[in-house]
Every structure is written in structure tokens, then in C-alpha cells.
Coordinates of C-alpha atoms in Angstrom, one line a residue:
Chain A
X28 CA -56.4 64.6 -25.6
X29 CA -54.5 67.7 -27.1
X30 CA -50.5 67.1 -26.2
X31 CA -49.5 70.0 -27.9
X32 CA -49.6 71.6 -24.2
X33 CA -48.6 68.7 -22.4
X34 CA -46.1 69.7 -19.7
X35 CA -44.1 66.5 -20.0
X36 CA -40.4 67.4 -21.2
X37 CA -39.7 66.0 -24.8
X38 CA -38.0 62.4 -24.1
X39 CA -35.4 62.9 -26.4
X40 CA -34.1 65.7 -24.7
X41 CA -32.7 64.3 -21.4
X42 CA -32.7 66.6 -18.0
X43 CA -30.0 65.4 -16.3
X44 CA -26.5 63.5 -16.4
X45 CA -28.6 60.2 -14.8
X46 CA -31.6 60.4 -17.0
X47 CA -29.5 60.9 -20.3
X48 CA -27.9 57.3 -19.5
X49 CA -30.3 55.7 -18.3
X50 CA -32.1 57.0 -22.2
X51 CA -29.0 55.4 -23.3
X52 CA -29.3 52.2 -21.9
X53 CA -32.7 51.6 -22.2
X54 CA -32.5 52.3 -25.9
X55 CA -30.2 49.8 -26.1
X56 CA -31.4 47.2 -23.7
X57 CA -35.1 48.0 -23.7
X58 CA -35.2 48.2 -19.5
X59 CA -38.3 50.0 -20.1
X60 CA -40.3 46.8 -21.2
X61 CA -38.8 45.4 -18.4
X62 CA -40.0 47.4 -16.0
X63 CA -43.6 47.7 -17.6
X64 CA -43.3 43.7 -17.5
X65 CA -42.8 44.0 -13.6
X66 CA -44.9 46.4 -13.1
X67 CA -47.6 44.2 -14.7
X68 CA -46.5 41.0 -13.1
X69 CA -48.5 41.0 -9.6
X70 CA -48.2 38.5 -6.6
X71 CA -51.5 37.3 -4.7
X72 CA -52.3 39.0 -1.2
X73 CA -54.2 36.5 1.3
X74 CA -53.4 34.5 4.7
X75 CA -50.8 32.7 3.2
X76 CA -48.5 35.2 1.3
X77 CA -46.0 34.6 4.1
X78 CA -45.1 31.4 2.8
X79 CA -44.1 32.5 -1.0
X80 CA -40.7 34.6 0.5
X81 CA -39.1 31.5 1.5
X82 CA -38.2 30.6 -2.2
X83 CA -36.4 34.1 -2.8
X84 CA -35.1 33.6 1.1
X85 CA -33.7 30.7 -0.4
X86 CA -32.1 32.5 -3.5
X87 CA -30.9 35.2 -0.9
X88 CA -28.8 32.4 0.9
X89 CA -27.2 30.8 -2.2
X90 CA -26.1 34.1 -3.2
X91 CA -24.6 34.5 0.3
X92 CA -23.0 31.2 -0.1
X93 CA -21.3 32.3 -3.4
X94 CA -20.2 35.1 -2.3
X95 CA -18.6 33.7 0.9
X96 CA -17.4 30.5 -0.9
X97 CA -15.6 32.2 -3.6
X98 CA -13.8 34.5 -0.5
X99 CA -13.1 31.3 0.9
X100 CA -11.5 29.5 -1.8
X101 CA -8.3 32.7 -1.6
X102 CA -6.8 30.5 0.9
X103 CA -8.5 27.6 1.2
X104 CA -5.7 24.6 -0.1
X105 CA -7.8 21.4 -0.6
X106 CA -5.4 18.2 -0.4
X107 CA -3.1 17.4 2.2
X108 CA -3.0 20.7 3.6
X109 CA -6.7 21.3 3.8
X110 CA -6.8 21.2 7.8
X111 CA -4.2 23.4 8.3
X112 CA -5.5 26.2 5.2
X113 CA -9.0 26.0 7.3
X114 CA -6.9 26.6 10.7
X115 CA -5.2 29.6 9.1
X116 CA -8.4 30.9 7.7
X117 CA -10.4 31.1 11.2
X118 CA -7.4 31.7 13.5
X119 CA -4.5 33.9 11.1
X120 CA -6.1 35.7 8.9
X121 CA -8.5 38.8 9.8
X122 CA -12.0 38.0 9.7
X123 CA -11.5 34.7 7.9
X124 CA -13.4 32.8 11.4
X125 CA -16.6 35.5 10.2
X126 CA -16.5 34.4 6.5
X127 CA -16.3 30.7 7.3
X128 CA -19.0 31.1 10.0
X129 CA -21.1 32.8 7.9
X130 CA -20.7 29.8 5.1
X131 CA -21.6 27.7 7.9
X132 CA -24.8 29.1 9.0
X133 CA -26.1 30.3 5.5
X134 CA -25.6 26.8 4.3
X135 CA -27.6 25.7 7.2
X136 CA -30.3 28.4 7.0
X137 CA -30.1 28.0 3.3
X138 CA -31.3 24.5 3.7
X139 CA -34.0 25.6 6.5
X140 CA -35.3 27.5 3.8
X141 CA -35.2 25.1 1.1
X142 CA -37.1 22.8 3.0
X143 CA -40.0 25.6 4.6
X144 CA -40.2 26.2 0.7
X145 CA -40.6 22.7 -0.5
X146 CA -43.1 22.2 2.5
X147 CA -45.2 25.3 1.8
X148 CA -45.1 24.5 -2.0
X149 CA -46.6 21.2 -1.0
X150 CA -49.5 22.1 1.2
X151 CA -50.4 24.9 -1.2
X152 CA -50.7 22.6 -3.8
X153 CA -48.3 25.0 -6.6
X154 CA -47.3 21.6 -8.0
X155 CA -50.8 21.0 -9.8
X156 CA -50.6 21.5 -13.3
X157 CA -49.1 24.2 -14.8
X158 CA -46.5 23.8 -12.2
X159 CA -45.2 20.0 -12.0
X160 CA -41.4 20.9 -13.6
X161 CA -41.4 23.5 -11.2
X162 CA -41.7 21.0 -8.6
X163 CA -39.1 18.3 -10.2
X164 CA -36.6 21.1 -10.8
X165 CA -37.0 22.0 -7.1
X166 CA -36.6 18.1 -6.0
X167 CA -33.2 18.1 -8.4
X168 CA -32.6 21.8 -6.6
X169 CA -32.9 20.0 -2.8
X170 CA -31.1 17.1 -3.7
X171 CA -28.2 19.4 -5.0
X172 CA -28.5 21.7 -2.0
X173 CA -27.8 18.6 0.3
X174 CA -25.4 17.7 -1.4
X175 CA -23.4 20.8 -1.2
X176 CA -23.7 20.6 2.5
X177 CA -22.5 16.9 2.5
X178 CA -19.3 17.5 0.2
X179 CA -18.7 21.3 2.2
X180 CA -18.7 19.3 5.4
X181 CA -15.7 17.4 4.5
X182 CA -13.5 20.2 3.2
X183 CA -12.3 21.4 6.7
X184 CA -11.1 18.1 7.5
X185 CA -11.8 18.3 11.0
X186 CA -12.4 14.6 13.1
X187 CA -16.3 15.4 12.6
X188 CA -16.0 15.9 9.1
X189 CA -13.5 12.9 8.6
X190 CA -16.2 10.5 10.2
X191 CA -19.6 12.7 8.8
X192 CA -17.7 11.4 5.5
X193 CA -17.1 8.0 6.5
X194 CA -20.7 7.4 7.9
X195 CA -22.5 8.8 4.8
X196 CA -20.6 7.5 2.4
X197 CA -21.3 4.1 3.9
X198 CA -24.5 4.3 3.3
X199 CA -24.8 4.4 -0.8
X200 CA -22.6 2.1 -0.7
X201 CA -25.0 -0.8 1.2
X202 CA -26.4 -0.6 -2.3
X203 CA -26.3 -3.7 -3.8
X204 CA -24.5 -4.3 -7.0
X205 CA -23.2 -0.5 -7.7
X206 CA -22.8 0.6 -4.0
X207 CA -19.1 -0.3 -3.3
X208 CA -18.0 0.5 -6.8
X209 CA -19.8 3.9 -7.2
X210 CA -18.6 4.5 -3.6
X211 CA -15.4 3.4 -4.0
X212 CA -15.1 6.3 -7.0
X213 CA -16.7 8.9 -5.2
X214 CA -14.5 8.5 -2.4
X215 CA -10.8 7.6 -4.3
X216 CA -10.2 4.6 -3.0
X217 CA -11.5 2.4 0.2
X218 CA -10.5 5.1 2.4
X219 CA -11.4 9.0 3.0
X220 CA -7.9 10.5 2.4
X221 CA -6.7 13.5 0.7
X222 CA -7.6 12.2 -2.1
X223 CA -11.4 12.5 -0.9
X224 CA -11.0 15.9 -0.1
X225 CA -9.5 16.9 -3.7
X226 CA -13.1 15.3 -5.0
X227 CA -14.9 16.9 -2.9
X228 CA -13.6 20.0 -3.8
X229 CA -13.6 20.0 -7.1
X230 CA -17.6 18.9 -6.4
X231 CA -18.0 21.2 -4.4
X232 CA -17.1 24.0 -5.9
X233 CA -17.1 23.0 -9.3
X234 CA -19.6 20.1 -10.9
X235 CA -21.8 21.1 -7.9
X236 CA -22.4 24.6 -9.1
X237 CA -22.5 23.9 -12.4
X238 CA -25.2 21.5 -12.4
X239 CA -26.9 23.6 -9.8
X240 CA -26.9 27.1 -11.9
X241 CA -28.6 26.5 -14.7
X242 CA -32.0 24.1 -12.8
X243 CA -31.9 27.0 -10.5
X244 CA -32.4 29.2 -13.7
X245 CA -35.1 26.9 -15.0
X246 CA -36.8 26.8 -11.5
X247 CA -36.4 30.8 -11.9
X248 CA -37.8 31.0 -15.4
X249 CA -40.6 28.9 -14.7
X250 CA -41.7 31.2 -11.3
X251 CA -41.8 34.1 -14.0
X252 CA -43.8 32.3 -16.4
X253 CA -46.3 30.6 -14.3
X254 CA -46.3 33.2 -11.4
X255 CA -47.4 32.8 -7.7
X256 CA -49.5 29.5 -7.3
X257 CA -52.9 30.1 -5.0
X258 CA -53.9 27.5 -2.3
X259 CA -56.4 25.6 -2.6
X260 CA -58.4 27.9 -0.2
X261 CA -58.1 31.3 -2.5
X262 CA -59.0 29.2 -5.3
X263 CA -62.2 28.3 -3.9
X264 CA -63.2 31.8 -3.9
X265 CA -64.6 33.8 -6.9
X266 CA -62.0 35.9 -8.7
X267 CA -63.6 39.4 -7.6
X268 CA -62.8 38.6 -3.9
X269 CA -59.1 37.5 -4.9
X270 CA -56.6 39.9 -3.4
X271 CA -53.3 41.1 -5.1
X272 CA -50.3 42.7 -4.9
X273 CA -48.0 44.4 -7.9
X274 CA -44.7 42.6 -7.9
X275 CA -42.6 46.0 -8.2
X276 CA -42.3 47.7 -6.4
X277 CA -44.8 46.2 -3.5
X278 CA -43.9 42.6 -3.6
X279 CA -40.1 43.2 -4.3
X280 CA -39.7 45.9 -1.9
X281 CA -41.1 43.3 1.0
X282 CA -39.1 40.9 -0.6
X283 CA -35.8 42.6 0.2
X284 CA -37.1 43.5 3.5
X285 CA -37.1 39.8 4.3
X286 CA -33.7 39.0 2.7
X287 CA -32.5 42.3 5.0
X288 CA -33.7 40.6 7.7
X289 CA -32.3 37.4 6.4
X290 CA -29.1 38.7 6.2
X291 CA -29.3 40.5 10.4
X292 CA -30.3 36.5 11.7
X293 CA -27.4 35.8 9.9
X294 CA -25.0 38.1 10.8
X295 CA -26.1 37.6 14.3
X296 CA -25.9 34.1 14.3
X297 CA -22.5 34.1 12.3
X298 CA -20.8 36.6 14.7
X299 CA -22.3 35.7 18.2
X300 CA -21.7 31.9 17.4
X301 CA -18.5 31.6 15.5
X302 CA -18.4 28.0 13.7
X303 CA -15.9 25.8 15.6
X304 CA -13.2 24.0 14.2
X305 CA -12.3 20.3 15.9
X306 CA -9.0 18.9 16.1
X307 CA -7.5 17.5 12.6
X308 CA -8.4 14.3 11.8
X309 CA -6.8 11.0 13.0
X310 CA -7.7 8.0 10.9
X311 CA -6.0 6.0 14.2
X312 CA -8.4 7.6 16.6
X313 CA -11.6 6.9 17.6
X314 CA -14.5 8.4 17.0
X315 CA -16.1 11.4 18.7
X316 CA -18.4 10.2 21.8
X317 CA -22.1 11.7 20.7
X318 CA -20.8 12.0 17.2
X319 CA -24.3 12.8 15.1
X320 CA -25.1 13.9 11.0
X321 CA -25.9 17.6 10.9
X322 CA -29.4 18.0 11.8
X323 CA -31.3 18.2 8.4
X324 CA -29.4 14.3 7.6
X325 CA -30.9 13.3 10.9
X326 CA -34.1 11.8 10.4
X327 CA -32.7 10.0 7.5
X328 CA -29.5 8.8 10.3
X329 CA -32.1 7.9 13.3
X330 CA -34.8 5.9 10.2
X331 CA -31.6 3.8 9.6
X332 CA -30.4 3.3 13.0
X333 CA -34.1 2.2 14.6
X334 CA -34.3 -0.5 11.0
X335 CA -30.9 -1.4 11.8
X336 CA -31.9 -2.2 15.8
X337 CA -35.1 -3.9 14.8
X338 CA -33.7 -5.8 11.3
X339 CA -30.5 -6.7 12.7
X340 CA -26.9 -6.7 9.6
X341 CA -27.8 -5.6 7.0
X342 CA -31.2 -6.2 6.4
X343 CA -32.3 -3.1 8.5
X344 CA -29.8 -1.0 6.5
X345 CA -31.4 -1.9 3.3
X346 CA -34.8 -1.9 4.3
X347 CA -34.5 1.8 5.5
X348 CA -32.8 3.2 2.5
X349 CA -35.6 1.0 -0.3
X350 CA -38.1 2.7 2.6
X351 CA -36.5 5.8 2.1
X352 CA -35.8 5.6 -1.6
X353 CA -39.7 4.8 -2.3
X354 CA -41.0 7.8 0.0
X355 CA -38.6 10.3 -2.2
X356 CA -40.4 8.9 -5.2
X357 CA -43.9 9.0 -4.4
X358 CA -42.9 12.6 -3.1
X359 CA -41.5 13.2 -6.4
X360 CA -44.5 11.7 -8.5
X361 CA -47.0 13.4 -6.3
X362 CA -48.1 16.2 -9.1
X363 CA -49.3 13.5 -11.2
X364 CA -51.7 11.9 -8.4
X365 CA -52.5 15.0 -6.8
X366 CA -54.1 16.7 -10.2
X367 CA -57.5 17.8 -9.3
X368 CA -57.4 21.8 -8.3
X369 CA -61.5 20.9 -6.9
X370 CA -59.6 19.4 -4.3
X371 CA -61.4 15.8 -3.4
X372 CA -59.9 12.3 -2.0
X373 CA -56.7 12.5 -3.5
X374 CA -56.3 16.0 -3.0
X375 CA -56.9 15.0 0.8
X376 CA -54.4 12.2 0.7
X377 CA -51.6 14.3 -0.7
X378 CA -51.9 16.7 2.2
X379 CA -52.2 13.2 5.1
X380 CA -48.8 12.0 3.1
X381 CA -47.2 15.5 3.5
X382 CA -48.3 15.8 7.3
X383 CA -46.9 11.9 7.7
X384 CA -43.3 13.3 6.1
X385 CA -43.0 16.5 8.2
X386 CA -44.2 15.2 11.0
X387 CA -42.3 12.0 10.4
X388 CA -38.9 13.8 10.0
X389 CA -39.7 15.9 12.9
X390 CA -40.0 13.3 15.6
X391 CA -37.6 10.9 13.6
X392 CA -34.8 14.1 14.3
X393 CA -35.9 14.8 17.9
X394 CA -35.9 11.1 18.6
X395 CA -32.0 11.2 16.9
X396 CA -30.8 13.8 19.3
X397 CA -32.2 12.3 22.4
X398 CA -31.1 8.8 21.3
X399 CA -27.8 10.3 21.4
X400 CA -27.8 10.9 25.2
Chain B
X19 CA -57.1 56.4 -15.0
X20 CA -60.1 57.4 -16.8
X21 CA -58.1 60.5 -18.3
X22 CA -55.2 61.5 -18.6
X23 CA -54.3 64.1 -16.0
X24 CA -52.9 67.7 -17.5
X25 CA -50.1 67.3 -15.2
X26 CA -48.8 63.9 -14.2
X27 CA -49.3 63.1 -10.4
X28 CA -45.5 62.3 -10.3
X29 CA -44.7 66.0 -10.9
X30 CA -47.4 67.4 -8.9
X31 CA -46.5 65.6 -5.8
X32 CA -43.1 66.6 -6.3
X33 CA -44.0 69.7 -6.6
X34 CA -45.1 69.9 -3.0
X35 CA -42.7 71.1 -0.7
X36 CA -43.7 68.6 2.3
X37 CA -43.5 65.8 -0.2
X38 CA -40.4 66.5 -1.5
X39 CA -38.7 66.9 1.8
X40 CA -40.3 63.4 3.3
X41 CA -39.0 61.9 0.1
X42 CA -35.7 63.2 0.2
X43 CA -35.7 62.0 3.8
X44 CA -36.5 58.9 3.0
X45 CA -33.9 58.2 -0.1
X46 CA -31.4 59.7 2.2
X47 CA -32.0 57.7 5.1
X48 CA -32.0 54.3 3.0
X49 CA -29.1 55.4 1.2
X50 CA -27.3 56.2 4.3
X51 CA -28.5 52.7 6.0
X52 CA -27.0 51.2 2.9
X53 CA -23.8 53.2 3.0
X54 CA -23.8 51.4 6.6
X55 CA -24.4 47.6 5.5
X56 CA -22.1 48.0 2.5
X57 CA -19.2 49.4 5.2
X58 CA -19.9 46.4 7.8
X59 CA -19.9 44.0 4.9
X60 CA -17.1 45.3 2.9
X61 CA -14.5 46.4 6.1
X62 CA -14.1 42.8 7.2
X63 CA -13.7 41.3 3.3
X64 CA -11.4 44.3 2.8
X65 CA -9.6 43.2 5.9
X66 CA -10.0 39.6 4.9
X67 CA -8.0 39.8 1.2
X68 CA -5.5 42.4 2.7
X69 CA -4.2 40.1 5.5
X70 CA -1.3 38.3 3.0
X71 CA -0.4 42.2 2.4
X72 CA -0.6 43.2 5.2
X73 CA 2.2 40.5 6.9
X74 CA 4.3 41.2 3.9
X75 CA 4.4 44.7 4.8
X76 CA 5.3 43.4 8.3
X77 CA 8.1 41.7 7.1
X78 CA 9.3 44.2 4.6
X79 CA 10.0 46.8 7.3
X80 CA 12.9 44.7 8.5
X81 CA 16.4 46.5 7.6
X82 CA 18.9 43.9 7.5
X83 CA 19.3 40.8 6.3
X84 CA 22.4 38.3 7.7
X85 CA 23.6 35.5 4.8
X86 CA 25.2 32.9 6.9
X87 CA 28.7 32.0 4.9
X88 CA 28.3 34.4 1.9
X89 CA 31.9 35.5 3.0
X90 CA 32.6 32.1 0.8
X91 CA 31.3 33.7 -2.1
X92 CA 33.7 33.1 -4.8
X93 CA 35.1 36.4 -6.7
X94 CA 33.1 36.9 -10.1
X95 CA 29.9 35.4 -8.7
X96 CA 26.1 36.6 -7.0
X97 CA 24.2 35.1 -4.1
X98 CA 20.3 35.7 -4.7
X99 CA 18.6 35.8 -1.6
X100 CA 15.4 37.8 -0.1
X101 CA 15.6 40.8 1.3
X102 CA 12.0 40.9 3.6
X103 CA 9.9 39.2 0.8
X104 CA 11.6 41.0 -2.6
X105 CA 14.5 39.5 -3.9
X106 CA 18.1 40.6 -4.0
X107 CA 21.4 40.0 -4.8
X108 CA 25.1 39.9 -3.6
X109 CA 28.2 40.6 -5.9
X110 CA 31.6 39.4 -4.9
X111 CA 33.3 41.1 -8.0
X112 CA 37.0 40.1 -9.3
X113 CA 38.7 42.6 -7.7
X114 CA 37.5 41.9 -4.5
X115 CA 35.0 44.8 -3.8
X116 CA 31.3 43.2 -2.5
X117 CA 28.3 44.9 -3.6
X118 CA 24.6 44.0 -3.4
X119 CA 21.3 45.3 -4.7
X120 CA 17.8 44.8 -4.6
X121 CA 17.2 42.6 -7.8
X122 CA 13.8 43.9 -9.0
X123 CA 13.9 45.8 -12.1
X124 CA 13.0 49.3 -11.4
X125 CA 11.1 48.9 -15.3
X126 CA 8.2 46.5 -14.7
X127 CA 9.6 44.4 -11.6
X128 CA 11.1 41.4 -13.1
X129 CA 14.1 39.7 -11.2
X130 CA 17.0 40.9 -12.7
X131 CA 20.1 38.6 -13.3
X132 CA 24.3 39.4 -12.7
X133 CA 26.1 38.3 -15.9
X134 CA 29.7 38.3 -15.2
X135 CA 30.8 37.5 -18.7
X136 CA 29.1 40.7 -19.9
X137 CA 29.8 42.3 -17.1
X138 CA 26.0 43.1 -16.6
X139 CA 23.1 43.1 -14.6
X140 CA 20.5 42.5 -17.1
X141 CA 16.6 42.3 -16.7
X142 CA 15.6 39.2 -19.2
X143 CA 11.8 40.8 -19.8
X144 CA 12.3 43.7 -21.4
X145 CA 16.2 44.4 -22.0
X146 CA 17.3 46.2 -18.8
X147 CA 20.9 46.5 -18.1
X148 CA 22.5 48.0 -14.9
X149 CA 26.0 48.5 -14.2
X150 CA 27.0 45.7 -11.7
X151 CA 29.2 47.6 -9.8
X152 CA 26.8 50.6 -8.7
X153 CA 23.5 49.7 -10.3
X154 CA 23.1 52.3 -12.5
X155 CA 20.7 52.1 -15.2
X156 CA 22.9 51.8 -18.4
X157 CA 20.9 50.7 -21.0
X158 CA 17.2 49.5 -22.1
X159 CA 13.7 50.7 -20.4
X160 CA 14.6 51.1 -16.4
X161 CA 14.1 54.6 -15.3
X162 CA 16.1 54.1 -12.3
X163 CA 19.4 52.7 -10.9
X164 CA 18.8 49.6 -8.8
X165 CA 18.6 49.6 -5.1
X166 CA 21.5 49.9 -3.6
X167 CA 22.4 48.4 0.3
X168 CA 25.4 48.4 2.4
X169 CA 27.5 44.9 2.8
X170 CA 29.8 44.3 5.8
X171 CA 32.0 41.3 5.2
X172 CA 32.5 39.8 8.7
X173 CA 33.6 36.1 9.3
X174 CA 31.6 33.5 8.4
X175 CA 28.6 35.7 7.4
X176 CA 28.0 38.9 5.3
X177 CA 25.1 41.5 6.4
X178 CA 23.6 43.6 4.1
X179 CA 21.3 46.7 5.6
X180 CA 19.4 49.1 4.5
X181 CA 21.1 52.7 3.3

């Protein structure tokens, strides 16, 4: 091809103000290889492709829950005065019941997420070999999204967060051996005081995040180096009849539709039904009739309450959490039984075990809220 | 692409008029939509970090300020206390007069402090001195005197108001 007469202007000779720094930046950072690497990158189209948004969905709402947490923290006052700092954040100053309702309900829609992700990862099989650190990363990601919710819960201070508190942090420590000690540290001291609250905090918003940051990085990295995982049902077919989809801009623009949408359930959600604050806590009062664990610790509270009716002390206490422990490891350990892509009798075991632990926290949570009547 | 095109088909469907308008429509209307999320988002966080600002403001609009037993004040001394939120400052000199000024420096907003030995008000940060008796920049960075406000000695309390 002759480019002598090639109408496409000289790249060194920028047309306009934007283009002359973008030729700036990109000689400098190279955003053009970028681009070409995204362009490149594409995401598989078939029945399924629902199912991969609800990893960046839950990216979308842990960068909600930065943002909000870090406008929460301008008056937030952990300690002693940690009730009252809340109470002045939902009731005095403007807005401050929006910012903390939207924490509230992005934390819980960012664990809704989490777990849709983890669920759909599972069924499709993307823990099978490349993938299996991109599945323990996730675990270490779930575990440290849970607990984010359980140390946030406290912070308000409120007589449901006082006894949320209480309750969970009985449980670890029904461990035998380390449980009181560990528990004992965790809390500062036999009781949840102030002091728990300080801990908290500074878990919360500090070791929390920085543990969190960098696997979510890793998790990240490993999506861009692996790519989207096919089910089992794509696989099957020959590669001619495989569908796909370039990542940008097709698959990112669809992506950001979703987190738009995303970010409309939450703002109606956060505005229509304004988080609630309880009345301080009282360590002379009783508990709260109907008092429950948030819904995504239910299944876990109503396992240990039917072991504790049929096991009665604490036997049924620590028979539910070895029960409970065991079933997060064999979760955990599943990409090295599950290995076969050609599918096959473990292959159809995995997916038995993972209808037996949705299902199983399903009815376990309904059965929780009805027990509570 | 088996060949390369003479022109590329970026610049020849710009080059359409209907084309360019539907695009132009479109990049406008997302950027407008945008414009819209950014202003629902960023009006209530705006809102949000003003509120301390906000109340001080309320409470800086107040004009007088009543010190309860300042008429005690020994001769040759100050009384800092806060005028709204800033703080200020009430002079009983030696020969009996009573003056009082806001006590930011007028420099770079330090609290300034009355030194009767020098016979001074002098702003520690950067070397600021004011004349004690009117405020008057003397000496050092300040570009202007300090603020002045009008003290009524009644029993058993001084007021101090706004000029």
C-alpha cells in the first residue's frame, strides 16, 4: 500500500488541545498498548454471560463502600462517644442519615453480590485449573467481606449492635483451647465496651482494608490473566460455535450499565428506606425481643441454634461450628477434587455439594426468620 | 480487514452529516446524564462536609458577646474569650481605659497575645506587633490593624459588640 497519499494527519502533529495531551501522555505512559490490550482482551457471549457482572458488581460496591466510609469517618468518633457521633451523623448533620444508609445497604448488597459471584463461579466450574488461586483468593476475599460487615455492625453502638457483638463473639470463643483467649483479645477484655469499639475500628477501617486491598488486587490480576472462565456447557461445544464479545468497549460499556443500575437500586433503597438507628446501648438492659444476626450470618445462627436444641450445652455448639468449619473446607479444597473439565462423577458431585450449600443456607435462613416468630 | 481502506471508516462516517449529528446527540446526552448523577451525588456530600461550616457561620453572625465578671479584670491585664467561634481579647489597661479586639492576626491567623511589659500585642508565628491600645499594625508582616469592638463596663459584666 502506497502511504505517501494516505489522508491520515501526521501523528506527530497534533489537531487539537485534547489530542496533543493525550500524544503526551501516551508517550509517556504507553495508554495506547493499553487500549490495544483491551481491545484484544474479549469476554465470551452465551446463556450464561449474565452471571460474570456480579464480580465487577461486586467491585462496584466496595468502591461505594470506600467512598462512603471514608465520608463517614469526618465525624464518626469511635470510643466512648461512638453512639452519640453516629446520632449526630444521621440526625445533625445534612445528609449524613443518606451517607450512612447508603454504607448500610451497599455493604448488604455488596455481600449479595459476593455470594451470587461465589455461587455462579461454582456452578460454572471457573475454579478448574488455571483458576484454583482465583478461587482461594475469593474464599480469603468473602471471609474478609464478612468480616467487614461484622466489625461495621458494632461501630454505631446501638443495642442491636451491642448484642450482634456479644452473640458472635461468643461463638469463636466455644473454641476449645484458643477460643476465650483469642476472644478475650479481640474483644479487650471479657466485656464489649468502648474498648471493643476502638478495635473494631481500627479493624475496620484499617487492618481490614489493608489486608483486603492487595488479595482483591491479586483476585483482579488473575481475572486479566486468565480471562472469563466457560461453563462446562460452552466447553462442550467446538470452538467455531463459541460466541464472544470484545471486552472494550462492548463488555465494559454493559459492564457500567450494570454498576449504573447498581448504583439506582441503591440509591433507591438507601433514600426510600433510611437505615435506623436503635437506642444506645445498655449493658443493664435486656436484650431486644426478636433480636436476629443480619441475614447473610443467619443460616450459620439458625445451624447452631437447631445443634444446640438437639445436642443440648455445649456439645451442640461445637458440633455445629466443627460441622460448619469442615463444610468451608471442603468448599475451599473443591478445585483440587473437582479437576476434570470432561465433566464426569466428580464433576457431578461438586455441583450436588453446591446445590446441598445453597439450598442448605437458604432454607436454614428462612427457617431462622420464622423461628423467630 | 483484507485492505487497508484509502480513507479510514472512522473519518468517513464522520464525515456524514447524519452521523455526526446522532453522535453528537449521543455524547451530549450521556454527558448531560452524567453532569446529572455527578450533581445528585456531589450536592448532598457537598452539603454533608459543609455542615460544621455552615453552623459556624450561624454562630458567627451573633454581634455581642456578654463576659460575666470581666468588670474584675485587674488593670494591666487581658481576658481571652470567643467572640462567635474566633477568639478575642479584652484589655483593662493601667490607666483605666478597656479595650478589646478580635485576637486573630490579620497576617496568617494566628492568635495573637497582649504583653503588658512590652506594651504589645504580638503575634508569636511570624513577629506581628499591634499597638494594644488601638490595634494598629506597628511592626512585623500584618497588613491590617486588628479588629476593633466596642466595650461597655456595666456591673458585674462587660459587653463587647460589634462596631
Amino acid at each position: 500500500m502506497d502511504v505517501s497519499w494516505s489522508p491520515k494527519p501526521d501523528a506527530r502533529r497534533p489537531r487539537s488541545l485534547t489530542a496533543a495531551v493525550y500524544t503526551w501522555v501516551d508517550e509517556r505512559l504507553g495508554l495506547e498498548e493499553l487500549l490495544a490490550l483491551a481491545r484484544k482482551k474479549t469476554v465470551p457471549d452465551h446463556q450464561y454471560s449474565f452471571w460474570y457482572y456480579w464480580g465487577g458488581l461486586s467491585l462496584f460496591f466496595f468502591f461505594v463502600q470506600v467512598f462512603s466510609g471514608v465520608l463517614l469517618l469526618v465525624y464518626y468518633r469511635p470510643g466512648a462517644e461512638a453512639y452519640e457521633s453516629v446520632r449526630e451523623i444521621t440526625y445533625d448533620i445534612r445528609f449524613g442519615w443518606l451517607i450512612r444508609s447508603a454504607h448500610s445497604w451497599s455493604a448488604n448488597l455488596m455481600v449479595l453480590a459476593v455470594f451470587v459471584h461465589m455461587f455462579s463461579v461454582y456452578f460454572m466450574k471457573a475454579y478448574r485449573k488455571p483458576r484454583e488461586f482465583g478461587w482461594w483468593s475469593g474464599m480469603a476475599l468473602l471471609a474478609l467481606t464478612l468480616l467487614f460487615g461484622f466489625s461495621g455492625y458494632l461501630l454505631p453502638m446501638d443495642d442491636l449492635a451491642y448484642f450482634a457483638t456479644k452473640v458472635g463473639l461468643e461463638i469463636p470463643a466455644a473454641l476449645p483451647l484458643v477460643g476465650t483467649l483469642m476472644t478475650d483479645i479481640v474483644r479487650g477484655g471479657p466485656e464489649v465496651t468502648e474498648t471493643t469499639i476502638q478495635r473494631f475500628f481500627a479493624l475496620h477501617v484499617v487492618i481490614l482494608p489493608l489486608i483486603y486491598i492487595p488479595i482483591l488486587a491479586f483476585h483482579l490480576w488473575l481475572v486479566q490473566k486468565h480471562g472469563n472462565a466457560l461453563p462446562p456447557s460452552e466447553e462442550a461445544k467446538p470452538e467455531s460455535e463459541r460466541r464472544s464479545i470484545p471486552f472494550f468497549p462492548d463488555f465494559f460499556s454493559l459492564d457500567l450499565g450494570m454498576w449504573l443500575i447498581a448504583l439506582n437500586v441503591l440509591s433507591i433503597l438507601a433514600s426510600l428506606y433510611p437505615w435506623q438507628l436503635g437506642p444506645q446501648a445498655d449493658p443493664l438492659a435486656p436484650a431486644p425481643v426478636g433480636i436476629h444476626p443480619e441475614w447473610y450470618f443467619m443460616s450459620q445462627f439458625q445451624v447452631l441454634k437447631v445443634f444446640g436444641r438437639w445436642f443440648p450445652g455445649a456439645a451442640g455448639e461445637a458440633l455445629g461450628i466443627s460441622l460448619f468449619t469442615l463444610a468451608i473446607v471442603v468448599w475451599a479444597l473443591i478445585p483440587l477434587y473437582d479437576t476434570r473439565s470432561a465433566g464426569g462423577r466428580r464433576a457431578q458431585i461438586a455441583t450436588y455439594f453446591g446445590y446441598f450449600a445453597l439450598l442448605g443456607m437458604i432454607v436454614f435462613s428462612i427457617w431462622g426468620y420464622l423461628d423467630l416468630k | 480487514m483484507p485492505n487497508a481502506p484509502a480513507t479510514s471508516p472512522l473519518a468517513e462516517q464522520a464525515s456524514t452529516p447524519t452521523d455526526t449529528t446522532r453522535r453528537t446527540f449521543i455524547a451530549l446526552g450521556v454527558g448531560a446524564l452524567g453532569a446529572c448523577y455527578a450533581g445528585l451525588i456531589g450536592y448532598p456530600v457537598y452539603q454533608y462536609l459543609a455542615t460544621p461550616a455552615r453552623k459556624a457561620a450561624a454562630t458567627g453572625t451573633v454581634t455581642q458577646a456578654v463576659l460575666d465578671g470581666a468588670d474584675q479584670l485587674p488593670a494591666g491585664s487581658a481576658l481571652m474569650f470567643k467572640f462567635g467561634t474566633a477568639p478575642a481579647m479584652l484589655i483593662h489597661h493601667t490607666d483605666g481605659s478597656w479595650v478589646a479586639f478580635g485576637a486573630v492576626c490579620t497576617h496568617l491567623a494566628c492568635t495573637v497575645n497582649y504583653e503588658p511589659e512590652q506594651s504589645r500585642i504580638y503575634c508569636a508565628c511570624h513577629g506581628g506587633v499591634y499597638d494594644p491600645k488601638t490595634g494598629a499594625n506597628v511592626a512585623g508582616p500584618p497588613p491590617k490593624p486588628l479588629t476593633r469592638y466596642y466595650v461597655e463596663v456595666q456591673d458585674g459584666r462587660v459587653l463587647v459588640s460589634k462596631a
